[in-house]
Amino acid sequence: MDKIKAKFETKIGPAVKEVKDFLAQYGDEKLGEYTVEQVYGGMRSMTALICETSKLDSEEGIRFRGYSIPELQEKLPKMPGQKQPLPEGIFHLLLMDELPNDDDVRRLSNNWARRSIVPPHVFKTIDALPMSSHPMTQFVVGIMALRTESEFQRAYRHGINKKDYWDPTYEDSMNLIARLPRIAAYIYRRVYRNGEHIEPDPKLDWAGNFAHMLGFEGDEFKELMRLYLTIHSDHEGGNVSAHTVHLVGSALSDAYLSFAAGMNGLAGPLHGLANQEVIRWTLAMRDELGGGLPSKEQIANYCRKTLNEGRVIPGFGHAVLRKTDPRYIAQREFALEYMPHDELFLIISRVYEVVPEILSSMGKVKNPWPNVDAHSGQLLMHYGLNEYDFYTVLFGVSRALGVLSGLIWDRALGMPLERPGSTTTALLKEKFEKK
Ligand SMILES: CC(C)(COP(=O)(O)OP(=O)(O)OC[C@H]1O[C@@H](n2cnc3c(N)ncnc32)[C@H](O)[C@@H]1OP(=O)(O)O)[C@@H](O)C(=O)NCCC(=O)NCCS
């Protein structure tokens, strides 16, 4: 058994006991009450899920196993002489509930490099799609094609004991994480670089190798990838992608099925696709206003026009957050350090100065502040990754770290099939109108 897996196995027994003891003592306690409006309103603010890997505070933002983004930037291992955390480190933290040291991170890099070979049929399956298929479609198809490799599927067919479900789920998750950058880079090079593919370099770290396979060799871009892949990894359990992975996984669908399902959710414009929409919207505004840096007044007018057309301003608002997203701030700090005079950065900054007031004045938007997606595209464009239809694939590669560590824990803790109740409007009316 590999050392990472052996270390994870030592965590399972105590965690299972902790949950069992807690449930024995507090299982009958009430967590809260909810209203009819919440049931119709997408279950906002109803605590109904367990997600051990991260927790979102509406005011403070995300904490990964208790650590904020600035704390991670300080405490997680980095490449020698560099500043950004290695995504291997956040995966270790999320999975093990323990900050990694340099050896832990190096071991993960090597482990993923060893697992990273993608079978040829996956590329052939992607190649069967028209070039015009959205990159997220190609990504999901690639993940599904890779399902031939599922160890959970094989083990289940052979009658695996339920106590051991975590083991092939761990194998599937590790293999998927190791192979996703290759699949993502393949799609990028296929669609945008005439199919001129770049072989992986197993000596590089996971994010550095991803940048290399995409065709971006500069150190700054590699640092950006490390930051990007760390901060997009997890956002507690109720967002569409994380919840979907957990839900589909609760049917004992393997990691490939569950992760592909989550990626279909990430591909929605109110979720991960918002990062592409931000750039599309910002460039359309710049073009319509004649290029250059628009004034605050011009931006405000353009925002009002968007809202009057019944559209949302992408990159602003959040279902849980009520402050500027710390993931936005981390990216803004990166831009301030590496590209303070970039024109698109100046536009994004000016949009930040204008939009919250406009959204607040509508009186209904609960959070007028920018979220993670309001900034990521600008950083990518600065380095020449201009093909914004691809951006959600990058988000998806990162999200794998969080949702798959969550899935491994779901199986380790023996989480049951998710099956909430539902009702009808007629039944609810009958219930309340009788009163
Ligand atoms: C993220 C989002 C889906 C959260 O939705 P939510 O929890 O329903 O948000 P709210 O409770 O604040 O929504 C209340 C109203 O304000 C609107 N609103 C919220 N954010 C808005 C925005 N950025 N632009 C315009 N209107 C917005 C909602 O559409 C809703 O309108 P409705 O009552 O007419 O349906 C929403 O803010 C949004 O659409 N943002 C833009 C897309 C985006 O950036 N997504 C990425 C999220 S990380």
Short mmCIF file of C-alpha atoms and ligand atoms in Angstrom, two decimals:
data_model
loop_
_atom_site.label_atom_id
_atom_site.label_comp_id
_atom_site.label_asym_id
_atom_site.label_seq_id
_atom_site.Cartn_x
_atom_site.Cartn_y
_atom_site.Cartn_z
CA MET A 1 0.00 0.00 0.00
CA ASP A 2 1.34 3.47 -0.85
CA LYS A 3 2.37 5.68 2.07
CA ILE A 4 -0.32 8.30 1.43
CA LYS A 5 -3.05 5.68 1.42
CA ALA A 6 -1.62 3.98 4.52
CA LYS A 7 -1.61 7.33 6.32
CA PHE A 8 -5.21 8.01 5.26
CA GLU A 9 -6.29 4.59 6.52
CA THR A 10 -5.05 5.46 10.01
CA LYS A 11 -7.46 8.41 10.03
CA ILE A 12 -10.59 6.38 9.27
CA GLY A 13 -11.11 4.43 12.51
CA PRO A 14 -10.93 7.46 14.84
CA ALA A 15 -13.14 9.55 12.53
CA VAL A 16 -15.81 6.82 12.29
CA LYS A 17 -15.77 6.47 16.09
CA GLU A 18 -16.00 10.23 16.57
CA VAL A 19 -19.08 10.47 14.35
CA LYS A 20 -20.69 7.41 15.94
CA ASP A 21 -20.14 8.71 19.49
CA PHE A 22 -21.34 12.17 18.52
CA LEU A 23 -24.51 10.78 16.95
CA ALA A 24 -25.16 8.54 19.96
CA GLN A 25 -25.05 11.58 22.23
CA TYR A 26 -26.55 14.33 20.08
CA GLY A 27 -28.41 12.55 17.29
CA ASP A 28 -31.81 13.75 18.54
CA GLU A 29 -30.81 17.42 18.86
CA LYS A 30 -32.54 19.91 16.55
CA LEU A 31 -30.36 21.81 14.09
CA GLY A 32 -32.96 24.38 13.16
CA GLU A 33 -36.30 25.01 11.56
CA TYR A 34 -37.02 25.90 7.98
CA THR A 35 -39.77 27.72 6.17
CA VAL A 36 -41.88 27.05 3.11
CA GLU A 37 -40.00 29.86 1.38
CA GLN A 38 -36.69 28.06 1.91
CA VAL A 39 -38.08 24.92 0.33
CA TYR A 40 -39.09 26.86 -2.78
CA GLY A 41 -35.97 29.02 -2.59
CA GLY A 42 -33.24 26.49 -3.31
CA MET A 43 -32.83 25.48 0.37
CA ARG A 44 -30.77 28.59 1.23
CA SER A 45 -29.41 28.59 4.81
CA MET A 46 -30.72 25.09 5.57
CA THR A 47 -27.91 23.04 7.08
CA ALA A 48 -28.60 19.64 5.58
CA LEU A 49 -25.23 18.20 4.60
CA ILE A 50 -21.97 17.11 6.19
CA CYS A 51 -18.84 18.29 4.39
CA GLU A 52 -15.69 17.74 6.45
CA THR A 53 -13.21 19.38 4.09
CA SER A 54 -14.17 23.07 4.22
CA LYS A 55 -16.66 25.51 5.68
CA LEU A 56 -17.96 28.78 4.25
CA ASP A 57 -18.68 31.69 6.57
CA SER A 58 -20.91 34.30 4.98
CA GLU A 59 -18.84 37.19 6.32
CA GLU A 60 -15.35 35.75 6.40
CA GLY A 61 -15.39 33.45 3.38
CA ILE A 62 -13.98 29.98 2.97
CA ARG A 63 -11.85 28.08 5.48
CA PHE A 64 -10.22 24.88 4.30
CA ARG A 65 -10.02 22.54 7.31
CA GLY A 66 -10.04 25.70 9.41
CA TYR A 67 -7.44 27.66 7.42
CA SER A 68 -8.16 30.88 5.50
CA ILE A 69 -6.55 31.55 2.11
CA PRO A 70 -3.85 33.91 3.50
CA GLU A 71 -3.02 31.27 6.12
CA LEU A 72 -2.70 28.63 3.40
CA GLN A 73 -0.45 30.93 1.39
CA GLU A 74 1.78 31.13 4.44
CA LYS A 75 1.64 27.54 5.69
CA LEU A 76 1.41 25.23 2.67
CA PRO A 77 4.63 24.07 0.98
CA LYS A 78 5.80 25.98 -2.10
CA MET A 79 8.29 25.46 -4.89
CA PRO A 80 11.77 26.59 -3.80
CA GLY A 81 12.01 30.37 -4.12
CA GLN A 82 8.30 30.74 -4.98
CA LYS A 83 5.34 32.19 -3.09
CA GLN A 84 2.16 30.34 -4.00
CA PRO A 85 1.00 27.15 -2.28
CA LEU A 86 1.27 23.87 -4.17
CA PRO A 87 -2.16 22.33 -4.83
CA GLU A 88 -0.77 18.98 -3.68
CA GLY A 89 -0.66 20.63 -0.25
CA ILE A 90 -4.32 21.64 -0.19
CA PHE A 91 -5.29 18.11 -1.24
CA HIS A 92 -3.24 16.68 1.62
CA LEU A 93 -4.86 19.12 4.04
CA LEU A 94 -8.40 18.41 2.80
CA LEU A 95 -7.95 14.63 2.82
CA MET A 96 -5.85 14.16 5.96
CA ASP A 97 -7.03 17.14 8.02
CA GLU A 98 -3.33 17.84 8.57
CA LEU A 99 -0.95 20.43 7.13
CA PRO A 100 1.60 18.69 4.90
CA ASN A 101 5.36 19.08 5.03
CA ASP A 102 7.61 19.26 1.96
CA ASP A 103 7.99 15.46 1.86
CA ASP A 104 4.22 14.89 1.91
CA VAL A 105 3.80 17.22 -1.03
CA ARG A 106 6.69 15.73 -2.99
CA ARG A 107 5.27 12.26 -2.41
CA LEU A 108 1.89 13.35 -3.77
CA SER A 109 3.50 14.97 -6.83
CA ASN A 110 5.36 11.74 -7.57
CA ASN A 111 2.34 9.57 -6.86
CA TRP A 112 0.15 11.57 -9.26
CA ALA A 113 2.89 11.59 -11.90
CA ARG A 114 3.03 7.76 -11.69
CA ARG A 115 -0.74 7.50 -12.08
CA SER A 116 -1.07 10.05 -14.86
CA ILE A 117 -1.10 7.89 -17.99
CA VAL A 118 -4.38 8.36 -19.87
CA PRO A 119 -5.45 5.38 -22.03
CA PRO A 120 -5.61 6.17 -25.78
CA HIS A 121 -9.35 5.47 -26.09
CA VAL A 122 -10.05 8.55 -23.94
CA PHE A 123 -8.37 10.81 -26.50
CA LYS A 124 -10.16 8.99 -29.34
CA THR A 125 -13.50 9.52 -27.63
CA ILE A 126 -12.81 13.24 -27.26
CA ASP A 127 -11.65 13.37 -30.89
CA ALA A 128 -15.03 11.99 -31.98
CA LEU A 129 -16.69 15.22 -30.80
CA PRO A 130 -16.96 18.19 -33.13
CA MET A 131 -14.40 20.95 -32.42
CA SER A 132 -17.34 23.22 -31.69
CA SER A 133 -18.40 21.18 -28.61
CA HIS A 134 -17.95 23.32 -25.54
CA PRO A 135 -14.71 22.39 -23.70
CA MET A 136 -16.80 21.39 -20.65
CA THR A 137 -18.70 18.91 -22.84
CA GLN A 138 -15.40 17.47 -24.01
CA PHE A 139 -14.12 17.37 -20.42
CA VAL A 140 -17.13 15.44 -19.13
CA VAL A 141 -17.01 13.05 -22.10
CA GLY A 142 -13.30 12.48 -21.41
CA ILE A 143 -14.00 11.74 -17.74
CA MET A 144 -16.75 9.29 -18.68
CA ALA A 145 -14.49 7.59 -21.23
CA LEU A 146 -11.90 7.16 -18.47
CA ARG A 147 -14.44 5.24 -16.39
CA THR A 148 -13.23 2.01 -17.98
CA GLU A 149 -10.46 2.30 -15.37
CA SER A 150 -12.77 2.42 -12.34
CA GLU A 151 -11.52 0.18 -9.56
CA PHE A 152 -14.66 0.74 -7.51
CA GLN A 153 -16.82 -0.56 -10.34
CA ARG A 154 -14.68 -3.71 -10.60
CA ALA A 155 -14.50 -4.23 -6.83
CA TYR A 156 -18.27 -3.85 -6.43
CA ARG A 157 -18.89 -6.45 -9.11
CA HIS A 158 -16.61 -8.81 -7.21
CA GLY A 159 -18.55 -8.28 -4.00
CA ILE A 160 -16.40 -5.86 -1.96
CA ASN A 161 -17.21 -5.55 1.75
CA LYS A 162 -18.85 -2.18 2.47
CA LYS A 163 -16.16 -1.42 5.09
CA ASP A 164 -13.64 -1.30 2.25
CA TYR A 165 -15.55 1.03 -0.15
CA TRP A 166 -13.15 3.85 0.64
CA ASP A 167 -10.19 1.92 -0.78
CA PRO A 168 -11.17 1.70 -4.50
CA THR A 169 -12.77 5.16 -4.15
CA TYR A 170 -9.36 6.44 -3.05
CA GLU A 171 -7.71 4.70 -6.02
CA ASP A 172 -10.27 6.08 -8.50
CA SER A 173 -10.01 9.58 -7.04
CA MET A 174 -6.21 9.62 -7.07
CA ASN A 175 -6.12 8.28 -10.63
CA LEU A 176 -8.67 10.86 -11.76
CA ILE A 177 -6.84 13.78 -10.15
CA ALA A 178 -3.58 12.57 -11.70
CA ARG A 179 -5.12 12.33 -15.18
CA LEU A 180 -7.41 15.36 -15.31
CA PRO A 181 -4.67 17.88 -16.24
CA ARG A 182 -3.69 15.69 -19.20
CA ILE A 183 -7.30 15.45 -20.41
CA ALA A 184 -7.88 19.18 -19.90
CA ALA A 185 -4.65 20.11 -21.70
CA TYR A 186 -5.52 17.71 -24.51
CA ILE A 187 -8.84 19.50 -25.04
CA TYR A 188 -7.14 22.90 -24.97
CA ARG A 189 -4.46 21.96 -27.50
CA ARG A 190 -6.99 20.10 -29.67
CA VAL A 191 -9.39 23.03 -29.96
CA TYR A 192 -7.10 26.06 -29.77
CA ARG A 193 -3.61 24.93 -30.80
CA ASN A 194 -4.19 22.86 -33.96
CA GLY A 195 -3.98 19.60 -32.05
CA GLU A 196 -0.28 20.14 -31.31
CA HIS A 197 -0.12 18.25 -28.04
CA ILE A 198 2.63 18.52 -25.45
CA GLU A 199 3.87 15.46 -23.58
CA PRO A 200 3.75 15.65 -19.77
CA ASP A 201 6.94 16.27 -17.83
CA PRO A 202 6.78 13.95 -14.80
CA LYS A 203 9.54 15.89 -13.05
CA LEU A 204 7.28 18.93 -12.66
CA ASP A 205 4.75 19.51 -9.88
CA TRP A 206 1.06 18.85 -10.69
CA ALA A 207 0.20 22.48 -11.50
CA GLY A 208 3.53 23.21 -13.19
CA ASN A 209 3.10 20.17 -15.42
CA PHE A 210 -0.45 21.26 -16.24
CA ALA A 211 0.81 24.70 -17.30
CA HIS A 212 3.53 22.98 -19.35
CA MET A 213 1.01 20.70 -21.15
CA LEU A 214 -1.23 23.69 -21.86
CA GLY A 215 1.80 25.32 -23.49
CA PHE A 216 2.56 28.06 -20.93
CA GLU A 217 6.13 27.79 -19.68
CA GLY A 218 6.74 31.00 -17.73
CA ASP A 219 7.32 30.78 -13.95
CA GLU A 220 4.68 33.44 -13.29
CA PHE A 221 1.99 31.47 -15.11
CA LYS A 222 2.97 28.34 -13.20
CA GLU A 223 2.63 30.30 -9.95
CA LEU A 224 -0.77 31.54 -11.10
CA MET A 225 -1.82 27.93 -11.78
CA ARG A 226 -0.69 26.88 -8.29
CA LEU A 227 -2.75 29.67 -6.72
CA TYR A 228 -5.73 29.10 -9.03
CA LEU A 229 -5.83 25.32 -8.51
CA THR A 230 -5.54 25.79 -4.73
CA ILE A 231 -8.24 28.41 -4.21
CA HIS A 232 -10.87 26.87 -6.52
CA SER A 233 -10.59 23.44 -4.90
CA ASP A 234 -13.42 23.48 -2.36
CA HIS A 235 -16.28 25.70 -1.16
CA GLU A 236 -18.09 23.57 1.46
CA GLY A 237 -20.74 21.02 0.56
CA GLY A 238 -23.86 22.78 -0.71
CA ASN A 239 -22.66 24.39 -3.96
CA VAL A 240 -23.94 22.67 -7.09
CA SER A 241 -20.76 20.80 -8.04
CA ALA A 242 -19.85 19.58 -4.55
CA HIS A 243 -23.40 18.66 -3.66
CA THR A 244 -23.84 16.79 -6.95
CA VAL A 245 -20.70 14.73 -6.45
CA HIS A 246 -21.85 13.83 -2.94
CA LEU A 247 -25.42 13.08 -4.08
CA VAL A 248 -24.49 10.92 -7.07
CA GLY A 249 -21.77 9.22 -5.02
CA SER A 250 -24.38 8.37 -2.38
CA ALA A 251 -25.88 5.89 -4.88
CA LEU A 252 -22.44 4.21 -4.82
CA SER A 253 -21.79 5.57 -8.28
CA ASP A 254 -18.00 5.53 -8.59
CA ALA A 255 -15.74 8.59 -8.61
CA TYR A 256 -15.89 8.91 -12.42
CA LEU A 257 -19.69 8.97 -12.53
CA SER A 258 -19.94 11.26 -9.53
CA PHE A 259 -17.27 13.71 -10.63
CA ALA A 260 -18.62 13.91 -14.20
CA ALA A 261 -22.06 14.70 -12.76
CA GLY A 262 -20.56 17.47 -10.62
CA MET A 263 -18.79 18.89 -13.66
CA ASN A 264 -22.10 19.13 -15.51
CA GLY A 265 -23.26 21.36 -12.67
CA LEU A 266 -20.07 23.41 -12.71
CA ALA A 267 -20.74 24.07 -16.41
CA GLY A 268 -23.84 26.14 -15.57
CA PRO A 269 -23.58 29.96 -15.93
CA LEU A 270 -24.76 30.60 -12.37
CA HIS A 271 -21.93 28.37 -11.07
CA GLY A 272 -18.47 27.78 -12.59
CA LEU A 273 -19.24 29.01 -16.08
CA ALA A 274 -19.58 32.51 -14.61
CA ASN A 275 -15.78 32.92 -15.03
CA GLN A 276 -16.14 32.72 -18.81
CA GLU A 277 -19.22 34.95 -18.69
CA VAL A 278 -17.30 37.64 -16.79
CA ILE A 279 -14.71 37.92 -19.53
CA ARG A 280 -17.31 37.77 -22.30
CA TRP A 281 -19.30 40.52 -20.59
CA THR A 282 -16.24 42.67 -19.86
CA LEU A 283 -14.85 42.43 -23.41
CA ALA A 284 -18.28 43.15 -24.91
CA MET A 285 -18.50 46.24 -22.70
CA ARG A 286 -15.02 47.39 -23.72
CA ASP A 287 -15.80 46.89 -27.41
CA GLU A 288 -19.15 48.61 -27.21
CA LEU A 289 -17.56 51.60 -25.46
CA GLY A 290 -14.88 51.89 -28.13
CA GLY A 291 -11.93 50.18 -26.39
CA GLY A 292 -9.54 51.41 -23.70
CA LEU A 293 -10.36 51.98 -20.04
CA PRO A 294 -14.02 53.00 -19.64
CA SER A 295 -14.99 55.65 -17.10
CA LYS A 296 -16.97 54.74 -13.98
CA GLU A 297 -20.01 56.41 -15.48
CA GLN A 298 -19.74 54.40 -18.70
CA ILE A 299 -19.42 51.17 -16.69
CA ALA A 300 -22.43 52.12 -14.56
CA ASN A 301 -24.52 52.77 -17.68
CA TYR A 302 -23.44 49.47 -19.21
CA CYS A 303 -24.37 47.63 -15.99
CA ARG A 304 -27.82 49.22 -15.99
CA LYS A 305 -28.28 48.17 -19.61
CA THR A 306 -27.36 44.56 -18.71
CA LEU A 307 -29.81 44.57 -15.82
CA ASN A 308 -32.58 46.15 -17.93
CA GLU A 309 -32.15 43.31 -20.42
CA GLY A 310 -33.05 40.91 -17.60
CA ARG A 311 -29.51 39.55 -17.33
CA VAL A 312 -27.24 39.14 -14.32
CA ILE A 313 -23.91 40.87 -13.90
CA PRO A 314 -21.60 37.87 -13.94
CA GLY A 315 -19.04 37.50 -11.17
CA PHE A 316 -21.10 39.37 -8.59
CA GLY A 317 -23.37 37.96 -5.91
CA HIS A 318 -23.30 34.71 -4.01
CA ALA A 319 -25.78 32.32 -2.45
CA VAL A 320 -23.92 32.28 0.89
CA LEU A 321 -21.21 34.97 0.96
CA ARG A 322 -22.10 38.49 2.06
CA LYS A 323 -18.68 40.11 1.58
CA THR A 324 -16.05 40.29 -1.15
CA ASP A 325 -14.92 36.73 -1.78
CA PRO A 326 -11.43 36.14 -0.28
CA ARG A 327 -10.67 34.13 -3.44
CA TYR A 328 -11.29 37.35 -5.39
CA ILE A 329 -8.95 39.22 -3.04
CA ALA A 330 -6.20 36.60 -3.41
CA GLN A 331 -6.38 36.96 -7.19
CA ARG A 332 -6.48 40.74 -6.98
CA GLU A 333 -3.33 40.66 -4.85
CA PHE A 334 -1.66 38.48 -7.46
CA ALA A 335 -2.60 41.01 -10.15
CA LEU A 336 -1.38 43.94 -8.03
CA GLU A 337 1.97 42.20 -7.63
CA TYR A 338 2.54 40.93 -11.16
CA MET A 339 0.50 43.12 -13.52
CA PRO A 340 -0.67 46.33 -11.81
CA HIS A 341 -0.83 48.24 -15.12
CA ASP A 342 -2.61 45.57 -17.19
CA GLU A 343 -5.53 47.34 -18.86
CA LEU A 344 -8.02 44.53 -18.29
CA PHE A 345 -7.03 44.46 -14.61
CA LEU A 346 -7.75 48.19 -14.41
CA ILE A 347 -11.16 47.60 -16.00
CA ILE A 348 -11.93 44.73 -13.59
CA SER A 349 -10.87 46.98 -10.68
CA ARG A 350 -13.10 49.77 -11.88
CA VAL A 351 -16.04 47.39 -12.29
CA TYR A 352 -15.42 46.40 -8.63
CA GLU A 353 -15.73 50.08 -7.66
CA VAL A 354 -19.01 50.51 -9.56
CA VAL A 355 -21.09 47.32 -9.46
CA PRO A 356 -21.73 46.80 -5.71
CA GLU A 357 -23.51 50.16 -5.39
CA ILE A 358 -25.68 49.45 -8.43
CA LEU A 359 -26.63 45.95 -7.29
CA SER A 360 -27.33 47.23 -3.76
CA SER A 361 -29.63 49.91 -5.15
CA MET A 362 -31.82 47.18 -6.71
CA GLY A 363 -32.91 46.31 -3.19
CA LYS A 364 -33.12 42.57 -3.75
CA VAL A 365 -29.56 41.38 -4.33
CA LYS A 366 -28.37 39.88 -1.04
CA ASN A 367 -24.68 40.13 -1.86
CA PRO A 368 -23.50 42.88 -4.21
CA TRP A 369 -19.81 41.94 -3.88
CA PRO A 370 -17.59 40.12 -6.38
CA ASN A 371 -17.03 36.38 -6.20
CA VAL A 372 -14.10 34.22 -7.36
CA ASP A 373 -15.19 34.30 -11.01
CA ALA A 374 -15.00 38.09 -11.29
CA HIS A 375 -11.20 37.97 -11.40
CA SER A 376 -9.83 34.68 -12.65
CA GLY A 377 -10.27 35.29 -16.39
CA GLN A 378 -8.32 38.56 -16.32
CA LEU A 379 -5.28 36.81 -14.84
CA LEU A 380 -5.42 34.06 -17.45
CA MET A 381 -5.79 36.57 -20.28
CA HIS A 382 -2.75 38.48 -19.08
CA TYR A 383 -0.61 35.45 -19.86
CA GLY A 384 -2.29 34.79 -23.20
CA LEU A 385 -4.79 32.12 -22.19
CA ASN A 386 -7.49 34.06 -24.01
CA GLU A 387 -9.88 31.25 -24.92
CA TYR A 388 -12.43 31.90 -22.21
CA ASP A 389 -14.71 28.99 -23.17
CA PHE A 390 -11.96 26.85 -21.64
CA TYR A 391 -11.86 28.56 -18.24
CA THR A 392 -14.43 26.35 -16.51
CA VAL A 393 -12.31 23.30 -17.35
CA LEU A 394 -9.49 24.81 -15.25
CA PHE A 395 -12.00 25.36 -12.44
CA GLY A 396 -13.08 21.72 -12.79
CA VAL A 397 -9.54 20.36 -12.52
CA SER A 398 -9.14 22.29 -9.28
CA ARG A 399 -12.56 21.35 -7.90
CA ALA A 400 -11.57 17.68 -8.19
CA LEU A 401 -9.21 18.14 -5.21
CA GLY A 402 -12.01 19.12 -2.86
CA VAL A 403 -14.95 17.06 -4.05
CA LEU A 404 -12.95 13.87 -4.47
CA SER A 405 -11.37 14.12 -1.02
CA GLY A 406 -14.96 14.61 0.16
CA LEU A 407 -16.08 11.52 -1.76
CA ILE A 408 -13.32 9.39 -0.24
CA TRP A 409 -14.48 10.53 3.20
CA ASP A 410 -18.12 9.83 2.30
CA ARG A 411 -17.23 6.20 1.65
CA ALA A 412 -14.89 5.99 4.66
CA LEU A 413 -17.64 7.27 6.96
CA GLY A 414 -20.24 5.01 5.35
CA MET A 415 -22.45 7.95 4.32
CA PRO A 416 -25.90 6.70 3.25
CA LEU A 417 -27.94 7.16 0.10
CA GLU A 418 -29.19 10.76 -0.02
CA ARG A 419 -32.95 10.82 -0.31
CA PRO A 420 -34.72 13.95 0.98
CA GLY A 421 -38.50 14.12 0.92
CA SER A 422 -40.49 16.27 -1.48
CA THR A 423 -44.01 17.59 -1.52
CA THR A 424 -46.39 19.42 -3.87
CA THR A 425 -47.85 22.91 -3.83
CA ALA A 426 -51.33 21.39 -3.54
CA LEU A 427 -50.35 19.43 -0.43
CA LEU A 428 -48.67 22.43 1.16
CA LYS A 429 -51.74 24.58 0.46
CA GLU A 430 -53.96 21.94 2.00
CA LYS A 431 -51.70 21.82 5.07
CA PHE A 432 -51.56 25.57 5.70
CA GLU A 433 -54.88 26.79 4.36
CA LYS A 434 -56.71 24.42 6.70
CA LYS A 435 -55.22 26.20 9.71
C1 LIG B 1 -24.55 33.57 -7.52
C2 LIG B 1 -26.05 33.78 -7.64
C3 LIG B 1 -26.64 32.70 -8.55
C4 LIG B 1 -26.65 33.63 -6.25
O1 LIG B 1 -28.04 33.64 -6.40
P1 LIG B 1 -29.03 33.90 -5.18
O2 LIG B 1 -28.56 33.16 -3.97
O3 LIG B 1 -30.40 33.61 -5.66
O4 LIG B 1 -28.79 35.45 -4.93
P2 LIG B 1 -29.79 36.50 -4.26
O5 LIG B 1 -30.60 35.90 -3.17
O6 LIG B 1 -28.97 37.71 -3.93
O7 LIG B 1 -30.77 36.85 -5.47
C5 LIG B 1 -31.85 37.76 -5.30
C6 LIG B 1 -32.14 38.40 -6.63
O8 LIG B 1 -31.01 39.20 -7.02
C7 LIG B 1 -30.59 38.84 -8.32
N1 LIG B 1 -29.13 38.89 -8.42
C8 LIG B 1 -28.22 38.28 -7.64
N2 LIG B 1 -26.98 38.50 -8.12
C9 LIG B 1 -27.13 39.26 -9.23
C10 LIG B 1 -26.22 39.78 -10.18
N3 LIG B 1 -24.92 39.54 -10.12
N4 LIG B 1 -26.72 40.52 -11.19
C11 LIG B 1 -28.04 40.75 -11.28
N5 LIG B 1 -28.95 40.26 -10.43
C12 LIG B 1 -28.50 39.52 -9.41
C13 LIG B 1 -31.04 37.38 -8.45
O9 LIG B 1 -31.09 37.00 -9.83
C14 LIG B 1 -32.39 37.43 -7.78
O10 LIG B 1 -33.31 38.02 -8.66
P3 LIG B 1 -34.85 37.50 -8.77
O11 LIG B 1 -35.39 37.65 -7.38
O12 LIG B 1 -35.46 38.42 -9.76
O13 LIG B 1 -34.77 36.08 -9.21
C15 LIG B 1 -26.36 35.19 -8.19
O14 LIG B 1 -25.77 36.16 -7.36
C16 LIG B 1 -25.90 35.38 -9.63
O15 LIG B 1 -26.64 35.05 -10.55
N6 LIG B 1 -24.67 35.95 -9.84
C17 LIG B 1 -24.10 36.07 -11.16
C18 LIG B 1 -23.54 34.75 -11.62
C19 LIG B 1 -22.27 34.39 -10.86
O16 LIG B 1 -21.38 35.21 -10.68
N7 LIG B 1 -22.17 33.13 -10.45
C20 LIG B 1 -20.99 32.63 -9.77
C21 LIG B 1 -21.26 32.39 -8.32
S1 LIG B 1 -19.79 31.90 -7.45
#
